[in-house]
Structure formats: structure tokens, C-alpha cells
GROMACS .gro file of C-alpha atoms in nm:
model
  145
    1MET     CA    1  -0.047   0.414  -2.425
    2ALA     CA    2   0.168   0.477  -2.159
    3ASP     CA    3   0.062   0.416  -1.807
    4ALA     CA    4   0.069   0.767  -1.651
    5PRO     CA    5   0.359   0.773  -1.354
    6THR     CA    6   0.135   0.757  -1.112
    7GLN     CA    7  -0.053   0.458  -1.220
    8ALA     CA    8   0.294   0.267  -1.275
    9ILE     CA    9   0.431   0.317  -0.941
   10LEU     CA   10   0.052   0.209  -0.809
   11GLU     CA   11   0.150  -0.085  -1.019
   12ALA     CA   12   0.463  -0.161  -0.922
   13LEU     CA   13   0.374  -0.123  -0.529
   14ALA     CA   14   0.103  -0.358  -0.581
   15ASP     CA   15   0.367  -0.590  -0.763
   16ALA     CA   16   0.651  -0.598  -0.474
   17LEU     CA   17   0.378  -0.639  -0.225
   18ARG     CA   18   0.238  -0.995  -0.422
   19GLY     CA   19   0.572  -1.178  -0.281
   20ILE     CA   20   0.427  -1.149   0.074
   21THR     CA   21   0.358  -1.550   0.079
   22THR     CA   22   0.469  -1.775   0.323
   23ALA     CA   23   0.643  -1.945   0.081
   24ASN     CA   24   0.924  -1.648   0.033
   25GLY     CA   25   0.954  -1.664   0.454
   26TYR     CA   26   0.681  -1.430   0.514
   27HIS     CA   27   0.424  -1.449   0.834
   28THR     CA   28   0.113  -1.469   0.591
   29ASP     CA   29  -0.017  -1.527   0.242
   30LEU     CA   30  -0.109  -1.133   0.159
   31GLY     CA   31  -0.014  -1.110  -0.132
   32LEU     CA   32  -0.238  -1.375  -0.295
   33ASN     CA   33  -0.507  -1.086  -0.279
   34VAL     CA   34  -0.349  -0.762  -0.378
   35ARG     CA   35  -0.529  -0.532  -0.562
   36THR     CA   36  -0.542  -0.124  -0.661
   37GLU     CA   37  -0.945  -0.090  -0.732
   38ARG     CA   38  -1.188  -0.171  -0.459
   39THR     CA   39  -1.354  -0.391  -0.641
   40GLU     CA   40  -1.529  -0.578  -0.358
   41THR     CA   41  -1.740  -0.351  -0.133
   42GLY     CA   42  -1.888  -0.603   0.091
   43ILE     CA   43  -1.730  -0.748   0.404
   44PRO     CA   44  -1.434  -0.983   0.306
   45THR     CA   45  -1.476  -1.359   0.396
   46ALA     CA   46  -1.094  -1.366   0.392
   47GLN     CA   47  -0.741  -1.119   0.420
   48ARG     CA   48  -0.741  -0.923   0.112
   49CYS     CA   49  -0.497  -0.560   0.043
   50THR     CA   50  -0.559  -0.305  -0.159
   51VAL     CA   51  -0.290  -0.045  -0.248
   52ALA     CA   52  -0.447   0.327  -0.317
   53VAL     CA   53  -0.235   0.689  -0.407
   54VAL     CA   54  -0.451   0.946  -0.162
   55ASN     CA   55  -0.246   1.247  -0.286
   56LYS     CA   56  -0.014   1.394  -0.521
   57LEU     CA   57   0.177   1.721  -0.428
   58ARG     CA   58   0.450   1.918  -0.659
   59THR     CA   59   0.782   1.916  -0.436
   60GLU     CA   60   0.979   2.223  -0.345
   61ARG     CA   61   0.688   2.455  -0.365
   62GLY     CA   62   0.751   2.810  -0.269
   63GLN     CA   63   1.031   2.806  -0.566
   64GLN     CA   64   1.046   3.078  -0.846
   65ARG     CA   65   1.078   2.859  -1.116
   66PRO     CA   66   0.840   2.551  -1.167
   67SER     CA   67   0.952   2.222  -1.015
   68ARG     CA   68   0.887   1.886  -1.201
   69GLY     CA   69   0.937   1.676  -0.864
   70ARG     CA   70   0.642   1.538  -0.718
   71ALA     CA   71   0.603   1.333  -0.420
   72LEU     CA   72   0.323   1.057  -0.401
   73ARG     CA   73   0.172   0.935  -0.061
   74GLY     CA   74  -0.078   0.655  -0.072
   75VAL     CA   75  -0.208   0.389   0.173
   76ILE     CA   76  -0.225   0.014   0.200
   77GLU     CA   77  -0.496  -0.109   0.354
   78ILE     CA   78  -0.510  -0.487   0.504
   79GLU     CA   79  -0.873  -0.586   0.586
   80VAL     CA   80  -0.953  -0.944   0.787
   81PRO     CA   81  -1.307  -1.078   0.857
   82ALA     CA   82  -1.353  -0.982   1.253
   83SER     CA   83  -1.493  -1.306   1.309
   84PHE     CA   84  -1.219  -1.482   1.276
   85THR     CA   85  -1.102  -1.580   1.647
   86ASP     CA   86  -0.698  -1.424   1.595
   87SER     CA   87  -0.825  -1.152   1.335
   88MET     CA   88  -0.573  -0.865   1.472
   89ALA     CA   89  -0.312  -1.120   1.518
   90ARG     CA   90  -0.338  -1.118   1.168
   91VAL     CA   91  -0.347  -0.825   1.097
   92LEU     CA   92  -0.058  -0.732   1.298
   93LEU     CA   93   0.149  -1.017   1.098
   94ALA     CA   94   0.047  -0.884   0.766
   95GLU     CA   95   0.128  -0.552   0.854
   96ASP     CA   96   0.485  -0.665   0.962
   97ASP     CA   97   0.509  -0.852   0.616
   98VAL     CA   98   0.468  -0.527   0.451
   99ASP     CA   99   0.650  -0.316   0.683
  100ARG     CA  100   0.921  -0.598   0.602
  101ARG     CA  101   0.853  -0.557   0.224
  102LEU     CA  102   0.853  -0.189   0.212
  103SER     CA  103   1.210  -0.197   0.398
  104GLU     CA  104   1.356  -0.388   0.118
  105TYR     CA  105   1.473  -0.198  -0.194
  106HIS     CA  106   1.209  -0.199  -0.462
  107GLN     CA  107   1.316   0.012  -0.773
  108MET     CA  108   0.986   0.197  -0.874
  109PRO     CA  109   0.929   0.313  -1.237
  110ASP     CA  110   1.145   0.640  -1.273
  111ALA     CA  111   1.093   0.710  -0.939
  112LEU     CA  112   1.247   0.679  -0.543
  113PRO     CA  113   1.201   0.349  -0.368
  114VAL     CA  114   0.854   0.341  -0.170
  115GLN     CA  115   0.926   0.443   0.208
  116TYR     CA  116   0.714   0.335   0.482
  117GLU     CA  117   0.552   0.610   0.736
  118GLU     CA  118   0.310   0.532   0.963
  119THR     CA  119   0.032   0.227   1.070
  120VAL     CA  120  -0.299   0.311   1.188
  121PHE     CA  121  -0.455   0.002   1.325
  122LEU     CA  122  -0.891  -0.048   1.308
  123ASP     CA  123  -1.096  -0.228   1.554
  124ARG     CA  124  -1.438  -0.293   1.351
  125PRO     CA  125  -1.410   0.116   1.204
  126GLU     CA  126  -1.751   0.227   1.183
  127GLY     CA  127  -1.963  -0.102   1.355
  128MET     CA  128  -1.786  -0.262   0.997
  129PRO     CA  129  -1.728  -0.658   1.092
  130VAL     CA  130  -1.351  -0.607   0.986
  131VAL     CA  131  -1.037  -0.583   1.151
  132ALA     CA  132  -0.784  -0.318   0.931
  133ALA     CA  133  -0.457  -0.133   0.896
  134GLU     CA  134  -0.382   0.108   0.741
  135ILE     CA  135  -0.002   0.182   0.615
  136GLN     CA  136   0.047   0.521   0.473
  137TRP     CA  137   0.340   0.500   0.236
  138THR     CA  138   0.538   0.794   0.039
  139THR     CA  139   0.776   0.831  -0.293
  140GLY     CA  140   0.904   1.045  -0.564
  141TYR     CA  141   0.983   1.151  -0.889
  142THR     CA  142   1.047   1.416  -1.154
  143ARG     CA  143   0.794   1.481  -1.399
  144ASN     CA  144   0.895   1.398  -1.766
  145GLY     CA  145   0.775   1.632  -2.072
   0.00000   0.00000   0.00000
């Protein structure tokens, strides 16, 4: 059974982020812990990255005939335990790595390349002992069938 287009794009983006390692010339090894499911809900013991889709829109809204174009918005969440002496520095380096990786051309399955939109930095959100960054991204594709 083929993946839904949204799932295929999500997996392709996660695979691209897995290339973020110091061995590949990046600041961090963020790519060693990239996932698309929130299987761990506790406080992380190491840096981790979660990729998710947050909404899907029909493009060209308001036209007479239905549009087959779709726009996806998502988030790449980076979390580092606040107990590290350099937690914010690690988040800033990891965010820079993701920004760099997204600026490189990564062909998505039947979709436009993922585009970086914005980053929000969170220092101990809601009292949680983590430092985080939420990187917002977008892409688009044409619905077939």
C-alpha cells in the first residue's frame, strides 16, 4: 500500500534531516535522533528532533473550480535537556544545521522542496526542563486522483 502524499513528504524530510551529523560537516549530530512520531513523552536525556505536519490547505481558494493544489505547513521541533551547561548553544547550533539543510535542494516525493519559514526559540517552555526550537516549514503538491 502506498503512503499518503503527506506521509511520504514527512518521511522524506525526516530522511533529509538524518544527514545532519558532524561527520557530514554540520555543527551537531541532530540527525542521529530524528523521528516523525512522539513516542517519547518524557524529558529527553539527549538532543532529539521531531518532524510533524500541522496543517494542510487547498491552494487557490475562492476559485470557481476545485483546486488540486495542496499546501502543507509543518514543524521541526528540537529539544535539548536544560540540565546541559550549554543547552541554548546546542539548540542554536542545531537550528542553524536545520536551516542549512533546508537551504540545500531536497526533492520531495511529487512535491516542491521544503521551505524554511520561521524559528521560535523556547527556553524552558511551561516550566519543562528543556530548551527547544520550533522551525516552521512549508511545501506544496498537486493532488492526483
